[in-house]
Short mmCIF file of C-alpha atoms in Angstrom, two decimals:
data_model
loop_
_atom_site.label_atom_id
_atom_site.label_comp_id
_atom_site.label_asym_id
_atom_site.label_seq_id
_atom_site.Cartn_x
_atom_site.Cartn_y
_atom_site.Cartn_z
CA ALA A 1 27.93 -24.28 36.68
CA ASP A 2 31.19 -24.68 34.82
CA ILE A 3 31.97 -21.50 32.85
CA SER A 4 34.33 -23.57 30.68
CA ASP A 5 31.26 -25.26 29.22
CA PRO A 6 31.04 -23.87 25.64
CA LYS A 7 27.27 -23.34 25.68
CA LEU A 8 27.29 -21.63 29.07
CA LYS A 9 30.18 -19.44 27.96
CA THR A 10 28.31 -18.38 24.82
CA ASP A 11 25.08 -17.82 26.75
CA THR A 12 26.93 -15.69 29.29
CA PHE A 13 28.19 -13.40 26.54
CA GLU A 14 24.70 -13.16 25.06
CA ILE A 15 23.19 -12.21 28.43
CA ILE A 16 25.83 -9.52 28.90
CA LYS A 17 25.09 -8.12 25.42
CA LEU A 18 21.34 -8.17 26.04
CA CYS A 19 21.74 -6.33 29.34
CA LYS A 20 23.92 -3.67 27.73
CA PHE A 21 21.80 -3.21 24.62
CA PHE A 22 18.40 -3.12 26.34
CA ASN A 23 19.63 -1.67 29.67
CA LEU A 24 18.46 -4.69 31.66
CA ASN A 25 19.46 -6.04 35.05
CA LYS A 26 21.90 -8.94 34.69
CA ASP A 27 20.69 -10.71 37.83
CA THR A 28 17.13 -10.64 36.55
CA LEU A 29 18.10 -12.28 33.27
CA TRP A 30 20.13 -14.93 35.07
CA GLN A 31 17.14 -15.65 37.30
CA TYR A 32 14.96 -16.45 34.29
CA TYR A 33 17.77 -18.27 32.50
CA ASN A 34 18.26 -20.53 35.50
CA SER A 35 14.50 -21.13 35.69
CA GLY A 36 14.54 -22.56 32.16
CA PHE A 37 14.38 -19.63 29.73
CA SER A 38 16.58 -20.16 26.69
CA ILE A 39 18.72 -17.33 25.35
CA TYR A 40 16.29 -17.02 22.47
CA GLU A 41 13.37 -16.63 24.89
CA LEU A 42 15.30 -14.01 26.84
CA GLN A 43 15.96 -12.16 23.58
CA GLN A 44 12.28 -12.27 22.62
CA THR A 45 11.29 -11.09 26.08
CA ALA A 46 13.77 -8.22 26.00
CA PHE A 47 12.48 -7.14 22.60
CA LEU A 48 8.82 -7.23 23.67
CA SER A 49 9.66 -5.41 26.88
CA TYR A 50 11.40 -2.73 24.85
CA ILE A 51 8.43 -2.29 22.50
CA SER A 52 5.71 -2.39 25.15
CA LYS A 53 7.69 -0.34 27.71
CA LYS A 54 6.68 -2.94 30.29
CA PRO A 55 9.16 -4.34 32.83
CA PHE A 56 11.14 -7.34 31.64
CA THR A 57 9.82 -9.40 34.54
CA TYR A 58 6.20 -8.59 33.62
CA VAL A 59 6.71 -9.80 30.04
CA ALA A 60 8.74 -12.82 31.14
CA ASP A 61 5.99 -13.95 33.52
CA LEU A 62 3.45 -13.70 30.68
CA LYS A 63 5.72 -15.82 28.47
CA LYS A 64 5.74 -18.52 31.17
CA ILE A 65 2.01 -18.93 30.62
CA TYR A 66 1.22 -17.95 27.02
CA ASN A 67 2.74 -18.37 23.58
CA GLN A 68 4.52 -15.56 21.76
CA SER A 69 1.56 -14.43 19.66
CA TYR A 70 -0.79 -14.20 22.64
CA VAL A 71 1.80 -12.32 24.69
CA GLU A 72 2.03 -9.78 21.86
CA TYR A 73 -1.79 -9.54 21.88
CA LEU A 74 -1.90 -8.97 25.65
CA LEU A 75 0.76 -6.27 25.32
CA HIS A 76 -1.15 -4.63 22.44
CA ILE A 77 1.85 -5.06 20.14
CA THR A 78 1.06 -5.02 16.41
CA GLN A 79 3.15 -6.14 13.46
CA ASN A 80 3.70 -2.48 12.66
CA ASP A 81 5.08 -1.95 16.17
CA ILE A 82 7.47 -4.84 15.66
CA GLU A 83 8.72 -3.53 12.32
CA LYS A 84 9.05 0.06 13.54
CA ASN A 85 10.97 -0.91 16.66
CA SER A 86 13.06 -3.42 14.72
CA GLU A 87 14.15 -0.64 12.42
CA GLN A 88 15.03 1.57 15.39
CA LEU A 89 17.10 -1.19 16.96
CA GLN A 90 18.82 -2.02 13.68
CA ALA A 91 19.70 1.66 13.25
CA LYS A 92 21.07 1.80 16.80
CA TYR A 93 23.05 -1.41 16.28
CA LEU A 94 24.66 -0.39 12.98
CA ALA A 95 25.30 3.17 14.17
CA GLN A 96 27.20 1.84 17.19
CA LYS A 97 29.23 -0.65 15.17
CA LEU A 98 30.16 1.75 12.36
CA ASN A 99 30.22 4.98 14.37
CA GLN A 100 27.55 6.48 12.11
CA ASP A 101 24.41 8.59 12.50
CA SER A 102 21.51 6.41 13.65
CA LYS A 103 18.98 8.90 12.25
CA LEU A 104 20.41 8.53 8.75
CA ILE A 105 20.39 4.74 9.04
CA LEU A 106 16.79 4.78 10.27
CA LYS A 107 15.77 7.02 7.38
CA LEU A 108 17.28 4.53 4.92
CA LEU A 109 15.66 1.56 6.67
CA GLU A 110 12.30 3.31 6.40
CA GLN A 111 12.90 3.48 2.66
CA LYS A 112 13.14 -0.33 2.82
CA PHE A 113 16.82 -0.66 2.07
CA SER A 114 18.31 -3.65 3.86
CA LEU A 115 20.61 -3.27 6.84
CA LYS A 116 23.44 -4.94 4.98
CA ASN A 117 23.13 -2.71 1.93
CA ILE A 118 23.00 0.37 4.15
CA GLY A 119 26.20 -0.75 5.86
CA TYR A 120 27.95 -1.15 2.53
CA SER A 121 26.80 2.29 1.38
CA LEU A 122 28.01 3.97 4.58
CA LEU A 123 31.41 2.32 4.36
CA LEU A 124 31.90 3.09 0.66
CA SER A 125 30.46 6.59 0.55
CA PRO A 126 33.71 8.37 1.54
CA TYR A 127 35.54 6.77 -1.39
CA CYS A 128 33.29 8.09 -4.16
CA ASN A 129 31.98 11.40 -2.77
CA LYS A 130 28.41 10.17 -3.11
CA SER A 131 25.77 9.96 -0.40
CA PRO A 132 24.74 6.56 0.98
CA GLU A 133 21.26 7.15 -0.43
CA TYR A 134 22.66 7.83 -3.90
CA ILE A 135 24.70 4.62 -3.75
CA LEU A 136 21.72 2.56 -2.58
CA ASN A 137 19.50 3.87 -5.36
CA LYS A 138 22.22 3.02 -7.87
CA LEU A 139 22.44 -0.50 -6.51
CA ASN A 140 18.77 -0.95 -7.35
CA THR A 141 18.25 -3.85 -4.94
CA ALA A 142 15.76 -2.80 -2.31
CA SER A 143 16.01 -6.01 -0.27
CA GLY A 144 18.84 -7.98 1.24
CA TRP A 145 17.89 -11.35 -0.16
CA TYR A 146 20.61 -11.50 -2.81
CA MET A 147 23.23 -13.51 -0.99
CA ASN A 148 26.58 -15.13 -1.68
CA ASN A 149 28.28 -14.44 -5.03
CA ALA A 150 25.25 -13.00 -6.81
CA TYR A 151 24.75 -10.52 -4.00
CA PHE A 152 28.37 -9.44 -3.82
CA ASP A 153 28.74 -9.25 -7.61
CA SER A 154 26.09 -6.53 -7.68
CA TRP A 155 28.17 -4.50 -5.23
CA LYS A 156 31.35 -5.19 -7.17
CA SER A 157 29.82 -3.87 -10.39
CA LEU A 158 28.54 -0.76 -8.65
CA ALA A 159 31.87 -0.10 -6.96
CA GLN A 160 33.65 -0.29 -10.30
CA SER A 161 31.20 2.15 -11.86
CA LEU A 162 31.84 4.61 -9.01
CA ASP A 163 35.64 4.14 -9.12
CA ILE A 164 35.74 2.75 -5.61
CA PRO A 165 39.00 0.84 -5.01
CA ASP A 166 38.54 -2.91 -4.77
CA GLU A 167 40.54 -2.89 -1.54
CA GLN A 168 37.88 -0.71 0.11
CA LEU A 169 35.08 -2.90 -1.21
CA GLN A 170 36.72 -6.04 0.19
CA GLU A 171 37.18 -4.33 3.54
CA ALA A 172 33.51 -3.34 3.58
CA ARG A 173 32.56 -6.91 2.73
CA GLN A 174 34.54 -8.31 5.66
CA ILE A 175 32.98 -5.84 8.06
CA MET A 176 29.40 -6.38 6.91
CA GLU A 177 29.64 -10.16 6.85
CA GLN A 178 30.54 -9.98 10.54
CA LEU A 179 27.85 -7.46 11.44
CA VAL A 180 25.02 -8.96 9.38
CA PRO A 181 25.65 -12.71 8.98
CA GLU A 182 24.18 -14.24 5.84
CA LYS A 183 23.02 -17.29 7.82
CA THR A 184 20.49 -15.03 9.53
CA PHE A 185 18.24 -15.14 6.49
CA TYR A 186 18.32 -18.92 6.15
CA ASN A 187 18.79 -20.56 9.51
CA PRO A 188 17.10 -18.74 12.39
CA SER A 189 17.39 -21.25 15.22
CA GLY A 190 18.58 -21.79 18.73
CA SER A 191 20.49 -18.92 20.28
CA LEU A 192 20.57 -16.00 17.89
CA ASN A 193 23.26 -13.42 18.49
CA LEU A 194 22.21 -9.81 18.97
CA SER A 195 22.49 -8.78 15.33
CA GLU A 196 20.51 -11.86 14.30
CA LEU A 197 17.85 -11.07 16.90
CA ILE A 198 17.27 -7.61 15.48
CA ILE A 199 17.20 -8.78 11.87
CA TYR A 200 15.06 -11.79 12.72
CA HIS A 201 12.12 -9.72 13.87
CA LEU A 202 12.07 -7.59 10.75
CA TYR A 203 12.74 -10.17 8.05
CA LEU A 204 11.67 -13.56 9.33
CA GLN A 205 8.85 -13.29 11.84
CA LYS A 206 6.26 -13.00 9.05
CA GLU A 207 6.99 -16.54 7.88
#
């Protein structure tokens, strides 16, 4: 295969990220990729393997035969398991990217604050001497569904009330738009990147 092919190049990066994040064997993932698994199917398989603590190959072989819902049933995975593990993975992801405490992030996720709002609060906390939890409660938006200008305006108003410099707010915005893409909430399709994979399971699988 030609690595200069844009899709193959992107898929290669996604496989590397999956292996690193879920501690999987790269050759195993390539084996299933070459047998017809899409990146999205590899992501789903990695996630179910992580939750069920079953080998990746065991879950992948089930997915060759059954649909996603029945594979979850065979693995005794409940919606609660999916949400709980999604939160753990989101906490791990954001902690790695922002060099923050994953336990604090998980605690905030369990309070049903969105990953994006938590990221903002962690980045802005040092500039107002308030805890991330204090900032999130002040924001008074428990979900991450407020996107685009309306979403950011709520953060802008809060930052002004806490005397956070606009420069720091804009920097936080740039960081969080990269880490938690807004398109995740509207267009889950094809090959999701790792951050989208994690968010997808928590926010969109119920649809």
